[in-house]
Coordinates of C-alpha atoms in Angstrom, one line a residue:
M59 CA -42.5 69.2 -25.0
S60 CA -39.7 68.9 -27.6
T61 CA -37.2 66.0 -26.7
D62 CA -33.6 66.6 -29.0
L63 CA -33.5 63.0 -30.8
S64 CA -29.6 64.1 -32.6
P65 CA -27.1 61.8 -31.7
D66 CA -23.9 63.5 -29.5
L67 CA -21.0 63.1 -30.1
S68 CA -20.2 59.0 -28.1
Q69 CA -23.2 58.0 -30.6
A70 CA -21.5 59.3 -33.6
I71 CA -17.9 57.7 -32.3
R72 CA -19.7 54.3 -31.4
T73 CA -21.3 53.5 -34.4
A74 CA -18.1 54.6 -36.6
L75 CA -15.9 51.8 -34.5
L76 CA -19.5 49.1 -35.0
T77 CA -19.2 50.3 -39.1
G78 CA -16.7 47.6 -40.7
D79 CA -16.3 48.6 -43.8
K80 CA -13.1 50.2 -43.7
R81 CA -14.2 52.1 -46.2
A82 CA -17.2 53.6 -44.8
K83 CA -15.4 53.8 -41.2
V84 CA -12.8 56.3 -43.2
K85 CA -15.6 58.1 -43.7
A86 CA -17.5 57.7 -41.0
T87 CA -14.9 59.3 -39.4
R88 CA -13.9 62.3 -41.3
A89 CA -17.8 63.3 -41.2
L90 CA -18.2 63.2 -37.4
V91 CA -14.8 65.1 -37.1
R92 CA -16.3 67.9 -39.2
N93 CA -20.0 67.8 -37.9
W94 CA -18.3 68.0 -34.7
R95 CA -15.7 71.8 -35.7
R96 CA -18.6 73.1 -37.5
G97 CA -20.8 72.5 -34.3
E98 CA -23.4 70.0 -36.1
L99 CA -22.8 67.7 -33.2
A100 CA -23.4 68.3 -29.8
T101 CA -20.5 67.4 -27.1
G102 CA -21.6 64.6 -25.5
F103 CA -20.6 61.0 -23.7
S104 CA -24.2 58.8 -23.3
A105 CA -23.0 56.0 -25.7
E106 CA -20.6 52.6 -24.0
M107 CA -17.7 52.4 -26.0
P108 CA -17.7 48.5 -27.1
D109 CA -15.3 46.3 -26.0
H110 CA -14.3 45.6 -29.8
P111 CA -14.9 48.0 -32.5
A112 CA -16.0 46.2 -35.9
W113 CA -13.4 44.9 -38.7
P114 CA -13.8 44.2 -42.2
E115 CA -15.6 41.2 -43.4
G116 CA -13.4 37.7 -43.6
L117 CA -10.6 40.2 -42.3
E118 CA -8.0 36.9 -40.7
V119 CA -7.3 38.1 -37.4
L120 CA -4.0 36.5 -36.2
S121 CA -2.1 36.3 -32.5
P122 CA 1.0 38.3 -33.2
G123 CA 2.5 35.2 -32.4
Q124 CA 1.1 33.9 -34.9
M125 CA 1.9 36.3 -38.1
P126 CA 4.3 35.0 -40.8
K127 CA 7.6 36.0 -40.0
R128 CA 8.5 39.4 -43.1
G129 CA 11.3 40.0 -45.0
K130 CA 13.2 43.0 -45.5
G131 CA 14.2 42.4 -49.5
G132 CA 12.4 45.0 -52.1
S133 CA 10.8 41.6 -53.8
A134 CA 7.1 42.8 -54.8
K135 CA 6.0 40.1 -51.8
N136 CA 7.8 41.7 -49.0
R137 CA 6.9 45.7 -50.3
L138 CA 3.6 44.0 -50.3
A139 CA 3.9 42.6 -46.7
L140 CA 5.2 46.3 -45.2
W141 CA 2.1 48.3 -47.1
H142 CA -0.7 45.8 -45.9
S143 CA 1.3 45.8 -42.3
L144 CA 1.4 49.9 -42.5
A145 CA -2.6 49.6 -43.7
H146 CA -4.0 47.3 -40.6
I147 CA -2.5 49.8 -38.0
E148 CA -2.9 52.9 -39.4
F149 CA -6.5 51.6 -39.8
V150 CA -6.7 50.1 -36.3
A151 CA -5.3 54.2 -35.4
I152 CA -8.3 55.4 -36.5
D153 CA -10.2 52.9 -33.8
L154 CA -8.3 53.5 -31.2
A155 CA -8.5 57.7 -31.2
L156 CA -11.9 57.7 -31.9
D157 CA -12.4 55.6 -28.7
I158 CA -10.2 57.4 -26.4
V159 CA -12.1 60.0 -27.5
G160 CA -16.1 58.3 -26.4
R161 CA -13.9 56.3 -23.4
F162 CA -12.0 59.3 -21.8
G163 CA -13.5 62.7 -23.5
G164 CA -15.8 63.5 -21.1
E165 CA -13.5 63.3 -17.6
M166 CA -10.5 64.6 -19.5
G167 CA -12.3 67.6 -21.0
K168 CA -13.0 69.9 -24.3
D169 CA -8.9 70.0 -25.4
F170 CA -8.1 66.9 -25.0
V171 CA -11.6 65.7 -27.8
A172 CA -10.4 68.1 -30.3
D173 CA -6.8 66.7 -30.1
F174 CA -7.8 62.8 -30.7
L175 CA -10.3 64.2 -33.1
G176 CA -8.2 66.3 -35.0
V177 CA -5.6 62.4 -34.2
A178 CA -8.4 59.7 -36.2
A179 CA -8.8 62.5 -38.5
D180 CA -5.1 62.3 -39.4
E181 CA -5.5 58.7 -39.3
A182 CA -8.4 57.8 -41.7
M183 CA -5.9 59.6 -44.3
H184 CA -3.4 57.8 -43.8
F185 CA -5.3 54.8 -44.0
A186 CA -6.9 56.1 -47.0
I187 CA -3.0 56.7 -49.1
I188 CA -1.4 53.6 -48.0
E189 CA -4.8 51.7 -49.0
R190 CA -4.2 54.0 -52.6
H191 CA -0.2 53.2 -52.9
L192 CA -1.6 48.9 -51.9
A193 CA -4.0 49.7 -55.2
S194 CA -1.0 50.6 -57.4
M195 CA 0.0 47.5 -56.9
G196 CA -2.9 45.7 -57.5
A197 CA -4.0 44.7 -53.8
Q198 CA -5.8 45.6 -51.0
Y199 CA -6.1 45.5 -47.2
G200 CA -7.1 42.8 -45.8
D201 CA -5.3 40.7 -48.2
L202 CA -3.1 39.7 -45.7
P203 CA -3.5 37.9 -42.1
V204 CA -2.7 40.9 -39.1
H205 CA -2.7 40.6 -36.1
A206 CA -4.8 42.4 -32.7
G207 CA -2.5 43.7 -30.4
L208 CA -2.6 47.3 -31.2
W209 CA -6.4 46.7 -30.0
Q210 CA -4.9 44.1 -26.9
A211 CA -3.4 47.6 -25.9
A212 CA -6.9 49.0 -25.9
Q213 CA -8.3 46.6 -23.8
E214 CA -5.6 46.6 -21.2
T215 CA -6.6 50.2 -21.1
A216 CA -10.0 50.6 -20.6
H217 CA -10.2 51.6 -17.5
D218 CA -7.9 54.2 -17.5
V219 CA -7.5 57.3 -19.0
G220 CA -3.9 57.6 -17.7
A221 CA -2.6 53.9 -18.3
R222 CA -3.8 54.3 -22.1
L223 CA -2.2 57.9 -22.7
A224 CA 0.9 56.6 -21.2
V225 CA 0.9 53.6 -23.4
V226 CA -0.7 53.6 -26.4
P227 CA 0.4 57.1 -27.5
M228 CA 3.7 57.5 -25.9
V229 CA 4.8 53.9 -26.6
L230 CA 2.9 51.9 -29.3
E231 CA 3.1 55.5 -31.9
A232 CA 6.3 56.3 -30.2
R233 CA 7.4 53.6 -31.1
G234 CA 6.4 54.7 -34.8
L235 CA 8.9 57.6 -34.5
D236 CA 11.7 55.0 -34.5
V237 CA 10.8 52.2 -37.1
T238 CA 9.5 55.2 -39.6
P239 CA 12.7 56.9 -40.7
A240 CA 14.6 53.9 -41.7
T241 CA 11.6 52.0 -43.3
L242 CA 11.2 55.0 -45.2
E243 CA 15.1 55.0 -46.1
R244 CA 14.4 51.6 -47.8
V245 CA 11.1 52.9 -49.5
K246 CA 12.9 55.5 -51.0
A247 CA 16.1 53.4 -51.6
Q248 CA 13.6 50.7 -54.2
G249 CA 12.7 53.4 -56.0
D250 CA 8.6 54.4 -54.6
S251 CA 9.1 58.0 -53.9
R252 CA 5.3 58.0 -53.2
G253 CA 5.7 55.4 -50.8
A254 CA 8.3 57.9 -49.3
A255 CA 6.4 60.6 -49.4
I256 CA 3.5 59.0 -47.2
L257 CA 5.3 57.7 -44.8
Q258 CA 7.0 61.2 -44.0
R259 CA 3.6 62.8 -44.3
I260 CA 3.0 59.9 -41.6
L261 CA 6.1 60.5 -39.4
D262 CA 5.3 64.0 -39.0
D263 CA 1.5 63.7 -38.0
E264 CA 2.7 60.5 -35.5
I265 CA 5.1 63.8 -34.2
R266 CA 1.8 65.7 -33.4
H267 CA 0.0 63.4 -32.6
V268 CA 2.4 61.1 -29.7
A269 CA 2.8 65.0 -28.3
A270 CA -0.9 65.3 -27.5
G271 CA -0.5 62.8 -26.1
A272 CA 2.2 63.6 -24.0
R273 CA 0.7 67.0 -22.9
H274 CA -2.6 65.6 -21.4
F275 CA -0.6 62.6 -20.2
A276 CA 1.7 65.3 -18.3
A277 CA -2.0 67.7 -17.5
F278 CA -3.6 64.6 -16.4
C279 CA -0.6 63.4 -13.4
R280 CA -0.2 68.0 -12.4
E281 CA -4.1 67.1 -11.6
N282 CA -3.9 64.0 -9.5
G283 CA -1.1 64.7 -7.2
K284 CA 1.6 62.1 -9.3
T285 CA 5.2 63.3 -11.1
A286 CA 4.4 62.6 -14.7
E287 CA 7.9 60.2 -15.2
I288 CA 8.0 57.8 -12.2
H289 CA 3.7 57.1 -13.7
W290 CA 4.4 56.6 -16.9
K291 CA 7.0 54.3 -15.7
S292 CA 4.6 52.3 -13.4
L293 CA 2.0 52.4 -15.7
V294 CA 4.1 50.7 -18.8
K295 CA 5.7 48.2 -16.2
R296 CA 1.8 47.5 -15.5
H297 CA 0.6 47.6 -18.8
F298 CA 1.8 47.2 -21.6
R299 CA 3.2 43.7 -22.7
G300 CA 6.2 43.9 -24.7
V301 CA 8.8 45.5 -24.5
L302 CA 10.9 48.7 -25.3
K303 CA 13.7 48.7 -27.4
P304 CA 16.3 50.7 -28.9
P305 CA 17.3 52.6 -31.1
F306 CA 15.1 55.2 -29.8
N307 CA 15.2 58.3 -32.8
D308 CA 15.4 60.8 -29.2
S309 CA 15.1 64.0 -31.6
A310 CA 11.7 63.0 -32.8
R311 CA 10.9 61.8 -30.0
L312 CA 11.7 65.1 -27.8
A313 CA 10.4 67.1 -30.7
A314 CA 7.0 65.3 -29.2
G315 CA 7.8 65.8 -26.0
L316 CA 9.6 62.5 -24.7
P317 CA 12.8 63.4 -22.9
R318 CA 15.3 60.6 -22.6
E319 CA 15.0 60.2 -18.9
F320 CA 11.7 58.9 -19.5
Y321 CA 11.8 55.7 -21.3
A322 CA 16.1 55.0 -21.6
G323 CA 16.3 53.7 -18.0
I324 CA 13.3 50.8 -18.5
A325 CA 14.7 50.1 -22.1

């Protein structure tokens, strides 16, 4: 009797999550998404997801409250701090997208798996192009301290796919829709056309990412007999540690399937 010892999707995801080297994590993520799309990686969920992914050796991780304040001016120091912060957001976003597939893909089905593997591939690409932009400034990811707030949201919601969808794509990623346009204009005003193009690409992709979260959250609520708006507000109140702050990019949020009725009342 022969035994198939080839890894399944969850094992490949676990390996990528536990890869700390930044370039190796990007490479592992792209490879597993490509292999799954080609049918070379079985859709199986035999492996448990780690409580925390591996991050680059030597990365200084602080609590959100310990992080130095980032200036908004156009000095080299402020520009570096901005792009380093964006690199960290995108790096952790790779782990968030991989984890939601590995942790909840078995219960949510193939469309969910396909959508969030696509998100993981996008986030890996975003990180890679930001890293190249940092390199043009003579810097790299890991030069400045970072905080673990994004991954704390994953730990808060590790037990419930509804809570994960409500908080990560529908709050944290949706916040990116609000703040990125102003950042893009500031970067453009500094004469950084390449940086502005990167931010525009990320903004366009993030609308699709938030839309995927909203779509699967709505499906989850239908299947469990819940009203999406009411359940979302309940989960955000229970599991999101921050506050929803205006101004909101209502048009981008609406394009992503997040009507104002969802969030305006609890902002």
